[in-house]
Coordinates of C-alpha atoms in Angstrom, one line a residue:
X1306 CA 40.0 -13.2 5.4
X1307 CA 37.9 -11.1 2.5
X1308 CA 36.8 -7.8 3.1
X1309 CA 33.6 -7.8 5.4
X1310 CA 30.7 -5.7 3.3
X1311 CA 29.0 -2.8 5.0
X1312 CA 25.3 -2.3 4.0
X1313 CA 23.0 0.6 4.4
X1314 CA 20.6 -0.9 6.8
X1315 CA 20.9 -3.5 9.8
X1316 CA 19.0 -6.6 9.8
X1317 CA 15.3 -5.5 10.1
X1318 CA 12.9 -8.0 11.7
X1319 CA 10.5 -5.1 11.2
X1320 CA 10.5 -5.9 7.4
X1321 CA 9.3 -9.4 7.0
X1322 CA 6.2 -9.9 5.6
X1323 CA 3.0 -10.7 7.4
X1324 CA 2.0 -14.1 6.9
X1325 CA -1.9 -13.0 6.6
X1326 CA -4.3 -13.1 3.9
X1327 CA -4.4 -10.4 1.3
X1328 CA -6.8 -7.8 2.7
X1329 CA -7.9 -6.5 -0.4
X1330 CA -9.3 -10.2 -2.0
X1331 CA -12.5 -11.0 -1.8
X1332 CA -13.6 -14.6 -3.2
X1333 CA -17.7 -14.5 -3.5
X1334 CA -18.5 -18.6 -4.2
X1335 CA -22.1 -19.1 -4.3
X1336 CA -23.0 -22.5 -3.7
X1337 CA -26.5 -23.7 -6.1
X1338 CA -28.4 -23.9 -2.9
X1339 CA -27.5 -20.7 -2.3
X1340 CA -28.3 -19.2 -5.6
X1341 CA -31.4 -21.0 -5.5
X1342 CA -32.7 -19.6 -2.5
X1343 CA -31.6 -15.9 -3.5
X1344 CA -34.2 -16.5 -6.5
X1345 CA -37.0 -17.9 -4.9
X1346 CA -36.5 -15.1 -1.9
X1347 CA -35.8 -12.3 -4.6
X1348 CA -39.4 -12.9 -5.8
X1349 CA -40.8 -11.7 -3.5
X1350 CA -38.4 -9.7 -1.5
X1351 CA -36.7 -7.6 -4.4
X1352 CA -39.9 -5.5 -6.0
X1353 CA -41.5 -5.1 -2.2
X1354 CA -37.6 -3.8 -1.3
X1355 CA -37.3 -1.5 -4.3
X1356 CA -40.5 -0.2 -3.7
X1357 CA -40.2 0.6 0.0
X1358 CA -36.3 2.4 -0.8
X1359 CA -37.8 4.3 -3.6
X1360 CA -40.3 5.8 -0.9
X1361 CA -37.8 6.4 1.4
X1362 CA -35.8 8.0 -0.5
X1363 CA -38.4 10.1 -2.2
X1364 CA -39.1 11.6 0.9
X1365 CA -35.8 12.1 2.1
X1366 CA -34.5 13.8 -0.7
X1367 CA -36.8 17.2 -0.6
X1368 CA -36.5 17.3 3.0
X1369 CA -32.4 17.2 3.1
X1370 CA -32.4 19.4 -0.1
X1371 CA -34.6 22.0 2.3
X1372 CA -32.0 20.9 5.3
X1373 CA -29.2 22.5 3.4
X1374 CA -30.7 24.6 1.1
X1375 CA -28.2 27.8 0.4
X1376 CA -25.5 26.1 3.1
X1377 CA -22.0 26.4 1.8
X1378 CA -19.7 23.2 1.7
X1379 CA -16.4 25.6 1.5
X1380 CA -15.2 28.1 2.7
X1381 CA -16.7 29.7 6.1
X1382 CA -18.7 27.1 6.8
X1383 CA -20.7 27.0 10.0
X1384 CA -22.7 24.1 12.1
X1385 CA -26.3 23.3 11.9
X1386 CA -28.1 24.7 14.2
X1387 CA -31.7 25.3 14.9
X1388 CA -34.7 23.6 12.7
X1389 CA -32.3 22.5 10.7
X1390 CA -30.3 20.5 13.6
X1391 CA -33.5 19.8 14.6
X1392 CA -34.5 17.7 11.2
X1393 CA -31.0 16.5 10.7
X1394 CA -30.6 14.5 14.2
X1395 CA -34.6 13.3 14.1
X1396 CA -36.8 13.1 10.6
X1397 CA -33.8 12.2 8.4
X1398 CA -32.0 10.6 11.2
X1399 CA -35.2 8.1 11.5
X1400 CA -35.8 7.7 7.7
X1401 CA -32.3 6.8 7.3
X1402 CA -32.9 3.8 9.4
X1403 CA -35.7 3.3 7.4
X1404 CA -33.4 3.2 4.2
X1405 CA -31.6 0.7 5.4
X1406 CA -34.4 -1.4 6.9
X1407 CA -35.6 -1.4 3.3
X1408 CA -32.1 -2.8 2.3
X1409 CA -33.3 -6.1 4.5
X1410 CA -30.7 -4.7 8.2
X1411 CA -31.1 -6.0 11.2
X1412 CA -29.1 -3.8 13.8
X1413 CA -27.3 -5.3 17.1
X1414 CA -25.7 -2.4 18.7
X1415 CA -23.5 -2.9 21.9
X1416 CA -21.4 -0.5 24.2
X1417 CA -22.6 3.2 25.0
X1418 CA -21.9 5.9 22.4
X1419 CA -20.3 8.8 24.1
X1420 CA -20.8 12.1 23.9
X1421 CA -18.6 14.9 21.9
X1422 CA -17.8 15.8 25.1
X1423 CA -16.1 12.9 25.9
X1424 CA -14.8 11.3 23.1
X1425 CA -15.0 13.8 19.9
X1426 CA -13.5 11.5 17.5
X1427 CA -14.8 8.0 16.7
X1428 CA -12.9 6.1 14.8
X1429 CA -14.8 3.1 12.8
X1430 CA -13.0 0.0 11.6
X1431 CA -12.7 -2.6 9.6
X1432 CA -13.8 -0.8 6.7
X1433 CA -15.4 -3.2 4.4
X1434 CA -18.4 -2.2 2.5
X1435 CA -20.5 0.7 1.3
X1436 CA -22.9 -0.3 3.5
X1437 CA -20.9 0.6 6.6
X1438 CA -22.7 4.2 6.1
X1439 CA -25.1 2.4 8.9
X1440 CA -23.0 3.5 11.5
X1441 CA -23.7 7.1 10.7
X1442 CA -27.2 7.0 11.1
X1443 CA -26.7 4.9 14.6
X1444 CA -24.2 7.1 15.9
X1445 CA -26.7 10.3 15.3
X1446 CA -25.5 11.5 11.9
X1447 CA -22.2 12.9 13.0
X1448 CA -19.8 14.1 10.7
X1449 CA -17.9 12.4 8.6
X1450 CA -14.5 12.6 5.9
X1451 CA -15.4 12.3 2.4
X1452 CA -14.2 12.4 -1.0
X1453 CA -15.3 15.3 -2.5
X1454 CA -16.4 13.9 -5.8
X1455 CA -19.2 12.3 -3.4
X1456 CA -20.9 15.3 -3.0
X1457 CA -22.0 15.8 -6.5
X1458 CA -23.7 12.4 -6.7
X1459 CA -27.1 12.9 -7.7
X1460 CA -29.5 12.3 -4.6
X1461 CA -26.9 10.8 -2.2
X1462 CA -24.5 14.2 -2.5
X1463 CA -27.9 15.9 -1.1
X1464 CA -28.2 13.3 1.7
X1465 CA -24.1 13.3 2.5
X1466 CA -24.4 17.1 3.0
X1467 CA -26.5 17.0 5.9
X1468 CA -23.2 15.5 7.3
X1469 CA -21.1 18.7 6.7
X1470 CA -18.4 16.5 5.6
X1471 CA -15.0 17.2 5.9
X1472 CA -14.4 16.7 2.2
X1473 CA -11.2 15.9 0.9
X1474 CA -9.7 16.1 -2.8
X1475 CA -7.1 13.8 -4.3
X1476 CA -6.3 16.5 -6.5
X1477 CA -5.6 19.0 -4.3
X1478 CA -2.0 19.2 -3.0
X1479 CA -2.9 20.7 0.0
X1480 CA -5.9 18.6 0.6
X1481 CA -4.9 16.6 3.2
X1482 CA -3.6 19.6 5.1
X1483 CA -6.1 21.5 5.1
X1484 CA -8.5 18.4 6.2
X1485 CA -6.3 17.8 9.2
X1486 CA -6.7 21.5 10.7
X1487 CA -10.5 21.3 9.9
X1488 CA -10.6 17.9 12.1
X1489 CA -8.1 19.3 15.1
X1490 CA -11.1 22.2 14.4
X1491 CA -14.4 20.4 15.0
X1492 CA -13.0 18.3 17.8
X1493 CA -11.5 20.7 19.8
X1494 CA -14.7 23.0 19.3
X1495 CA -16.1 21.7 22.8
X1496 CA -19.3 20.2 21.2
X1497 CA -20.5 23.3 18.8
X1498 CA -19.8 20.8 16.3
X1499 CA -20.8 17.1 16.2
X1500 CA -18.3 14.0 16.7
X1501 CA -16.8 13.9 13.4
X1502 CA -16.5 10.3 12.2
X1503 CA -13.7 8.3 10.4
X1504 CA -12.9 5.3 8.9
X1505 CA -9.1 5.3 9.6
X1506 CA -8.0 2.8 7.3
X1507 CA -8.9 4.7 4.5
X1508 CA -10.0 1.9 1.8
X1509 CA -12.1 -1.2 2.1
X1510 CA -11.0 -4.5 3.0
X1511 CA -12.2 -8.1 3.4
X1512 CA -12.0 -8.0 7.4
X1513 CA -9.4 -10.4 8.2
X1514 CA -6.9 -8.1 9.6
X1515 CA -6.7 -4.0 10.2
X1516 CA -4.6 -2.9 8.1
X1517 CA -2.4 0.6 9.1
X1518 CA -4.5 3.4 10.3
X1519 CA -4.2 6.9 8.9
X1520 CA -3.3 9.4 11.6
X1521 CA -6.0 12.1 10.9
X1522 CA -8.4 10.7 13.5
X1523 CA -5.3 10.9 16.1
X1524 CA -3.6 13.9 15.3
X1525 CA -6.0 16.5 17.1
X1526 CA -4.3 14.5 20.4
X1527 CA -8.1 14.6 21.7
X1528 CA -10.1 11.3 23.4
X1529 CA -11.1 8.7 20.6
X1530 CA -14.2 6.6 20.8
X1531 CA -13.5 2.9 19.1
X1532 CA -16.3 1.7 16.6
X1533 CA -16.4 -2.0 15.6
X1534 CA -18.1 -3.5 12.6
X1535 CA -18.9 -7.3 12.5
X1536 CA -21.4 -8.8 9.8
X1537 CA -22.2 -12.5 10.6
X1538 CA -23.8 -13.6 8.4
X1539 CA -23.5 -17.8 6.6
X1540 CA -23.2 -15.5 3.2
X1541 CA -21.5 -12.4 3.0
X1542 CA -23.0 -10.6 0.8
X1543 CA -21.5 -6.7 1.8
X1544 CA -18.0 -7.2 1.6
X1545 CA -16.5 -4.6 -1.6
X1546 CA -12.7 -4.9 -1.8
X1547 CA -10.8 -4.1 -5.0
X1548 CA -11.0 -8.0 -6.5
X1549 CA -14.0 -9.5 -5.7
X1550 CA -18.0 -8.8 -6.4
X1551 CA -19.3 -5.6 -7.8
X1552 CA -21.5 -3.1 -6.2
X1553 CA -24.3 -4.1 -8.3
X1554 CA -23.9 -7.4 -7.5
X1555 CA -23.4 -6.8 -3.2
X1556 CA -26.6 -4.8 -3.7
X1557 CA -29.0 -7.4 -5.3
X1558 CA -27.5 -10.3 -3.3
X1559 CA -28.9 -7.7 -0.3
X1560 CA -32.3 -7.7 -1.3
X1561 CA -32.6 -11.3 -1.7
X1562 CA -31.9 -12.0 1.9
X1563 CA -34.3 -12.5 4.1
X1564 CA -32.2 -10.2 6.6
X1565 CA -28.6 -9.0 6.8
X1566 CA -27.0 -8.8 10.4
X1567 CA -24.8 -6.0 11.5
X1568 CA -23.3 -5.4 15.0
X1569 CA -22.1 -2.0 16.1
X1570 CA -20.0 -2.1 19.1
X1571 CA -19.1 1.3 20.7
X1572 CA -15.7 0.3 22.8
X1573 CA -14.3 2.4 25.9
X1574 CA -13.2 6.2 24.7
X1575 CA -9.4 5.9 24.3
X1576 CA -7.5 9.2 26.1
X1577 CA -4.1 9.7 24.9
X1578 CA -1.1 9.9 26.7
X1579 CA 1.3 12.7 26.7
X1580 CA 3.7 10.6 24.7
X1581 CA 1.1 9.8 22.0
X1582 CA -0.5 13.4 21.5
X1583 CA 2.9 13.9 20.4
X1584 CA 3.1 11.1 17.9
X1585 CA 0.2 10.2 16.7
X1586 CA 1.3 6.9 15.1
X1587 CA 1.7 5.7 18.5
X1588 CA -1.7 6.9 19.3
X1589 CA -3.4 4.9 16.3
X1590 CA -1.6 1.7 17.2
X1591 CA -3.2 1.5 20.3
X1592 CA -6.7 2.3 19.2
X1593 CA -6.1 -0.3 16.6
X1594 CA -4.7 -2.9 19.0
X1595 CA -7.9 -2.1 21.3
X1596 CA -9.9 -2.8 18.2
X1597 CA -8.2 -5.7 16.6
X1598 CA -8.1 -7.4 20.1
X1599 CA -12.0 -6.8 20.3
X1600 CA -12.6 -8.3 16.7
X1601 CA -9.8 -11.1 17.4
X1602 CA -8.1 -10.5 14.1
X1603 CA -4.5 -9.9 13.3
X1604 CA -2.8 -6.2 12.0
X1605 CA -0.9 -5.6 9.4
X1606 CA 1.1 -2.8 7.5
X1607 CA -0.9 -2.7 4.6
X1608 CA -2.2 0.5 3.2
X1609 CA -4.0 2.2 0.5
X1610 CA -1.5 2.9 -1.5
X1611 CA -1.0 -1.0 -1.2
X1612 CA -3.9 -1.1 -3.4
X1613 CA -2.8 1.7 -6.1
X1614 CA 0.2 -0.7 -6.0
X1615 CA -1.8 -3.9 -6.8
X1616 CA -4.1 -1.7 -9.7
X1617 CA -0.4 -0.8 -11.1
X1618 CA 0.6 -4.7 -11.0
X1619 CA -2.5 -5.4 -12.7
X1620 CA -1.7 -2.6 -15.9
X1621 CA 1.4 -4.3 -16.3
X1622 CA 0.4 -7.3 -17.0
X1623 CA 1.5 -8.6 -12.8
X1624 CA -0.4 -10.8 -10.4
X1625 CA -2.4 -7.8 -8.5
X1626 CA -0.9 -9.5 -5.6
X1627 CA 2.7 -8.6 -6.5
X1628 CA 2.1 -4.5 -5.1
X1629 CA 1.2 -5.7 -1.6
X1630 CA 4.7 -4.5 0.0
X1631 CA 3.2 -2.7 2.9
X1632 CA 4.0 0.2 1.1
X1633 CA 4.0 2.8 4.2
X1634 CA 6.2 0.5 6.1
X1635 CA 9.1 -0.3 3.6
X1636 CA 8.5 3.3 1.8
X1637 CA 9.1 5.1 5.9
X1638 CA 12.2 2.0 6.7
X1639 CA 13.8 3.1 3.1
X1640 CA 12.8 6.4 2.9
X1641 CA 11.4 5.9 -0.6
X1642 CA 8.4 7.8 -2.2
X1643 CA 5.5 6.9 -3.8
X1644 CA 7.2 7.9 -7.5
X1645 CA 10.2 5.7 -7.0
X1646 CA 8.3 2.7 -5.8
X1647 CA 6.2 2.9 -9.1
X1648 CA 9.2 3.0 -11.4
X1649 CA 10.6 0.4 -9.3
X1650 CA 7.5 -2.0 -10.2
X1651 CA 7.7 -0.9 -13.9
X1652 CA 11.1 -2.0 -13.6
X1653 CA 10.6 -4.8 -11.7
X1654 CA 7.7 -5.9 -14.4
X1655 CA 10.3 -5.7 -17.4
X1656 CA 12.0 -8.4 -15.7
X1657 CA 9.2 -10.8 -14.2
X1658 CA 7.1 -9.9 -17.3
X1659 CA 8.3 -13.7 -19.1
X1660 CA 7.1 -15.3 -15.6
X1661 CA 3.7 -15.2 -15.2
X1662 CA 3.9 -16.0 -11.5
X1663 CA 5.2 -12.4 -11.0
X1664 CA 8.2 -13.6 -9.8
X1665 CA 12.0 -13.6 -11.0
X1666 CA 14.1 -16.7 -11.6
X1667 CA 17.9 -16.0 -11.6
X1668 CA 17.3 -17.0 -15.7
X1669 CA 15.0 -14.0 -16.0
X1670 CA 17.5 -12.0 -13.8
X1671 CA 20.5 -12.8 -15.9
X1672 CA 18.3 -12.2 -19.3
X1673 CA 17.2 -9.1 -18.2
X1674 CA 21.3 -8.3 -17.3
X1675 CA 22.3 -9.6 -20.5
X1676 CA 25.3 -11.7 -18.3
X1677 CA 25.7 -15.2 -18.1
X1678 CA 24.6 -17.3 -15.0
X1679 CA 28.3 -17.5 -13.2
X1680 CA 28.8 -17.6 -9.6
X1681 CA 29.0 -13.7 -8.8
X1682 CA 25.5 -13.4 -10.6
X1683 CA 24.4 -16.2 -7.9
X1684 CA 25.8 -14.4 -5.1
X1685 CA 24.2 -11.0 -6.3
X1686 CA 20.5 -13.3 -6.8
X1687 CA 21.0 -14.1 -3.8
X1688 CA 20.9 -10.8 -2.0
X1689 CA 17.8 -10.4 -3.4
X1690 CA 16.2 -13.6 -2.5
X1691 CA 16.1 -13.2 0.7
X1692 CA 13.8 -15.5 1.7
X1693 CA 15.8 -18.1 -0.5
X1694 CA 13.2 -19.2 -1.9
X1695 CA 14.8 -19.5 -5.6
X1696 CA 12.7 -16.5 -6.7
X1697 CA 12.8 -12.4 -6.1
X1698 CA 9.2 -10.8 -5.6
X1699 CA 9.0 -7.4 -5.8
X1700 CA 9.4 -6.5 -2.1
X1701 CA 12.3 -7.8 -2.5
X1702 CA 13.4 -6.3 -5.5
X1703 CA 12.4 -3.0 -3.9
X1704 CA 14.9 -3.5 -0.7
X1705 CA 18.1 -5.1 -2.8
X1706 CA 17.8 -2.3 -5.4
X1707 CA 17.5 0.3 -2.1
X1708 CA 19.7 -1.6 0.2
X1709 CA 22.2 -3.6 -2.0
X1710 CA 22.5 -1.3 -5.5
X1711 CA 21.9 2.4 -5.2
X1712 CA 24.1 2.6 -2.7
X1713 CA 27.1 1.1 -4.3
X1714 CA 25.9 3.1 -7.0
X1715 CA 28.1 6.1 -6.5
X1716 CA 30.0 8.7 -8.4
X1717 CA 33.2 7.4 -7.3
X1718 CA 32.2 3.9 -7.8
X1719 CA 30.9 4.7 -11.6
X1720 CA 34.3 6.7 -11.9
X1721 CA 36.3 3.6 -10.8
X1722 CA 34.8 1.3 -12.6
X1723 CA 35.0 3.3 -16.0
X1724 CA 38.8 3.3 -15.2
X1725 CA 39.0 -0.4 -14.9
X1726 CA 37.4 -0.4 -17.9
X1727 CA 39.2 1.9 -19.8
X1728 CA 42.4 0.3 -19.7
X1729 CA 44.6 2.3 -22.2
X1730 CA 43.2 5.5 -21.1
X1731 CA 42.0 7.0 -23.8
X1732 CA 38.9 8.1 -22.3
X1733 CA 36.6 5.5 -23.8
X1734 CA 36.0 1.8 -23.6
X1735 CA 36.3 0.1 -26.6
X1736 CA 34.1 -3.5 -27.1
X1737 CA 37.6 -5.5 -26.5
X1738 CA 38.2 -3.5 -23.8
X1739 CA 34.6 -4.3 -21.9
X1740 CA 34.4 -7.7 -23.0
X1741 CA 37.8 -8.3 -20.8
X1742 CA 36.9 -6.8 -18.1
X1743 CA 33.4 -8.6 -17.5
X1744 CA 35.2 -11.7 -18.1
X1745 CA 37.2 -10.9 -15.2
X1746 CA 34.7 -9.1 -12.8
X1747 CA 32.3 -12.7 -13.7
X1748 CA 35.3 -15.3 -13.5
X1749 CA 33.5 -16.2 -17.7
X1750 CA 36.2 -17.0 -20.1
X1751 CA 34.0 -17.2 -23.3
X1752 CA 31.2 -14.0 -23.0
X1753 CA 29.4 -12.6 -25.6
X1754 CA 28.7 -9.2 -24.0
X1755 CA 27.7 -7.7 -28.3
X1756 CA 23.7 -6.8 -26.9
X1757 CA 24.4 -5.0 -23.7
X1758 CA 27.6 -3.2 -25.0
X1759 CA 24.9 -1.8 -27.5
X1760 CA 23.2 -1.1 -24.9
X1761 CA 25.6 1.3 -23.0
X1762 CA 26.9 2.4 -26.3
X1763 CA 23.7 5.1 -26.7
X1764 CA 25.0 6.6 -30.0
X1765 CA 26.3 3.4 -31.5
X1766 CA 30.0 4.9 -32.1
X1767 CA 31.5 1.7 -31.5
X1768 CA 33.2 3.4 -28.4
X1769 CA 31.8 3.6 -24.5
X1770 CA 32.2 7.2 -23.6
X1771 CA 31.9 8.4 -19.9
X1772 CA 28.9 10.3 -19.9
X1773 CA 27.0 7.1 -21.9
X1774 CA 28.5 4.5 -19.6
X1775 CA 27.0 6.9 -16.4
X1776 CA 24.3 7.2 -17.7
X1777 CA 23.6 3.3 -17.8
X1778 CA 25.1 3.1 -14.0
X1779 CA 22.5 5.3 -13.2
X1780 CA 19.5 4.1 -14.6
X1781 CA 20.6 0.1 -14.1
X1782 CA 22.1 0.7 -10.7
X1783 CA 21.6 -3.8 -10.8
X1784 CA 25.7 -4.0 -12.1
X1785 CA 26.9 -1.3 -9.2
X1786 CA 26.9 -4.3 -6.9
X1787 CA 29.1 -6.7 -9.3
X1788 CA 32.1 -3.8 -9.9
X1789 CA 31.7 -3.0 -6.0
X1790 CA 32.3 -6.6 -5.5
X1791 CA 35.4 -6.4 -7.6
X1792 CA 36.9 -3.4 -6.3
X1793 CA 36.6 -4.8 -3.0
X1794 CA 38.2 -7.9 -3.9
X1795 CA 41.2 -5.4 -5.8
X1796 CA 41.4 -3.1 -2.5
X1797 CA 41.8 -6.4 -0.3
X1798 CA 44.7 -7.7 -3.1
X1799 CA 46.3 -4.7 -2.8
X1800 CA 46.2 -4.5 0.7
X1801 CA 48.2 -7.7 1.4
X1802 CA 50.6 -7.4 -1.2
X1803 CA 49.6 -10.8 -2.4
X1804 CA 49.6 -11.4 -6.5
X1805 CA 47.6 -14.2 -6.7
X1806 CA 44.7 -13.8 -9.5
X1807 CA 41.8 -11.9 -8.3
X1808 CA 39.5 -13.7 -10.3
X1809 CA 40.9 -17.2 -9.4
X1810 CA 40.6 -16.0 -5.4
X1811 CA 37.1 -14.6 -6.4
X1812 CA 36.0 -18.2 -6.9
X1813 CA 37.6 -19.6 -4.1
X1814 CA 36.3 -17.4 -1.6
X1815 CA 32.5 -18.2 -2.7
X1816 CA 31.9 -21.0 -0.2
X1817 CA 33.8 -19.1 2.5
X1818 CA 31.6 -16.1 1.8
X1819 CA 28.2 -18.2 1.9
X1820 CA 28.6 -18.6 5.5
X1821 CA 29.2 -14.8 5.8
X1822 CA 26.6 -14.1 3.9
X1823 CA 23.8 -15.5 6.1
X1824 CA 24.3 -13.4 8.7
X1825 CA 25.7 -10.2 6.6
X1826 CA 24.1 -9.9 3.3
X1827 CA 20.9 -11.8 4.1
X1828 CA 18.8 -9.4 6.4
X1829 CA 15.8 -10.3 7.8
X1830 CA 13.4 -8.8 5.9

């Protein structure tokens, strides 16, 4: 019998890939009826709209400008209290419903908002559209986690400050530290400061599924108040994912609808267990289960850096579709970070580039190897494709360059293979010398191996040197897994003292190996 392979991770049900609809699509098909009556409505509608919101929010803006006039957003800052509590949670409170009567809303609110007391947290989800800012106002202008950039918009930055967000800053290393400990603050203040409110997915989606929560809501281990969003309406005209209809173009399609319907739902407070104040990813499953189950919509994996993914697909020329890998999942499973799943896609694009489905066929594979298509470069596609489907996405680039190559990717295994290389010793590998031994290691009598010997050979000498040929290991860890295959094939030789030709039982071993293979190589994932 062959050697049996040992791989770095078991079979992983865990890692298959949702079959939902990408969250982050939006597909806005207006139908002429439907453009037709947006004009005739927006007649009429749109200048009596614009007229009403610029009232609004000319009288808004002094009065939250006075609200938080000389109030710091850093540093020791303190809650509202007094008059200016007193505007906050009445006058602007009411003229924000005003704003977004203007807009053309019609509010359905169900369940009983709790107090701070009981639930200090409320958690609002999906997340779908700028116009979700309606929950604020119907909740009673709690506070909420914002991007600090948003503070210094003109006129809204005024208006989000009544808030006293808990701002956070991409550009801050320690941002998301330091907005943790100022959330475990306000909720465990024991009501001197309002609920603070969050959106725990963290990005916008098109409402078909909930994608993976982000744990600041659920770290403070304190009681969470669910928050539902549904907008059913025959057009959707809020929905603002990352491909799909413009802000600009959500806003006027707004105005030029007789109304827009929004339903709030305030579910039970959730209380967590013992077990789930002390992981708090258990603790946002549930709360998302409780939700998903209320909205009847599937979960997924997916999160925002799923879409920093897709925008990275897209610079490379990619189908934006191609960086949806459920990158907290997989990144957590193969404890891989954001850096080396980005070079991974740049990688991953150099291949799939010539394909303009964003996939790679085992001719691109082979190109991009500069190797033949032979039987061990099947078996090595293979591992890839693990959904044998004929093609490697790149999830699935991701896990067999993890799973299958790094790890054979070794210092003794580069050692050992420079070796069997090297076959007079001299310390270098000539072109004879390499073009024999990938003939061997591939079962190829007649390979022309001239463009990736260049390739090794950095300096052009004509010679393979060690540190050159490590330094290709390293940085195409793809070959690891053919010289491991070899090595194990010369190990299992040598074990049983039998001379036949490796590269004659190499071939013959294929078909047993395929039946191996399905339960071995091929994880579930």
């Amino acid at each position: 019998m062959p050697p049996q392979r040992v791989f770095a991770l078991p079979r992983q049900q865990s890692l298959l890939l949702p079959a939902v609809l990408n969250p982050f699509v939006q597909e806005q098909k207006l139908t002429k009826a439907d453009k037709i009556k947006c004009a005739l409505l927006g007649l009429v509608l749109l200048p009596l709209r614009c007229l009403l919101l610029t009232v609004v929010v000319l009288l808004t803006w002094p009065l939250a400008t006075l609200v938080t006039f000389k109030m710091p957003l850093k540093g020791a800052v303190e809650p509202m209290t007094g008059w200016r509590r007193f505007l906050c949670r009445t006058v602007i409170a009411f003229l924000g419903r005003m704003y977004f009567f203007s807009l053309g809303f019609r509010v359905v609110v169900r369940g009983r908002k709790v107090s701070s007391g009981e639930a200090p947290i409320l958690a609002v989800a999906p997340h779908s559209s700028f116009f979700d800012a309606i929950v604020c106002i119907i909740a009673g202008l709690p506070s909420t986690v914002s991007r600090s950039e948003t503070i210094s918009t003109p006129i809204f930055g005024r208006f989000l400050r009544c808030l006293q967000p808990v701002l956070v800053s991409r550009k801050d290393p320690d941002s998301r530290k330091n907005t943790i400990k100022e959330i475990e603050s306000r909720s465990t203040s024991g009501g001197v400061w309002p609920q603070v409110l969050i959106f725990p997915e963290g990005t916008c989606t098109n409402r078909s599924c909930l994608i993976t929560f982000k744990q600041g809501a659920f770290i403070p281990g304190v009681p969470v108040q669910p928050v539902v969003l549904r907008y059913p309406n025959k057009l959707d005209n809020v929905t603002w994912t990352w491909q799909g209809p413009t802000s600009g173009t959500l806003l006027l399609l707004t105005l030029c609808q007789l109304y827009t319907t929004v339903e709030i739902e305030f579910l039970p407070p959730q209380t967590p267990t013992e077990a789930e104040k002390k992981s708090p990813t258990l603790f946002a499953q549930k709360v998302r289960g409780v939700m998903a189950e209320a909205l009847g919509i599937p979960v997924t994996d997916h999160t925002f850096e799923d879409c920093r993914l897709m925008i990275s697909a897209g610079e490379l020329t990619l189908p934006m579709e191609a960086g949806l890998v459920e990158f907290t999942k997989i990144s957590r499973k193969l404890e891989l970070k954001w850096d080396n799943i980005q070079k991974e896609l740049e990688s991953f694009a150099s291949i799939a580039n010539s394909n303009k489905g964003g996939r790679i066929k085992i001719e691109e594979f082979a190109n991009f190897l500069k190797l033949p298509i032979s039987p061990v470069l099947q078996e090595l596609f293979a591992l890839f494709d693990r959904d044998g489907d004929g093609t490697i996405d790149f999830r699935e680039y991701v896990i067999g360059v993890t799973v299958l190559c790094r790890p054979a990717n070794t210092e003794e295994v580069i050692q050992m293979a420079f070796k069997l290389f090297d076959t007079d010793d001299d310390q270098s590998i000539s072109r004879e010398e390499f073009a024999s031994m990938l003939r061997s290691t591939l079962g190829v009598c007649d390979l022309n191996v001239t463009k990736l010997f260049k390739d090794v050979d950095a300096d052009g000498s004509g010679h393979i040197t060690y540190t050159e040929f490590r330094s290709f290991a390293l940085t195409h860890p793809q070959y690891a897994k053919l010289f491991t295959n070899y090595l194990e094939l010369q190990r299992y030789q040598a074990l049983q003292g039998d001379d036949t030709d490796i590269v004659g039982y190499f071939s013959c071993v294929r078909s047993d190996e395929s039946q191996e293979e399905s339960t071995s190589d091929k994880k579930d994932d």
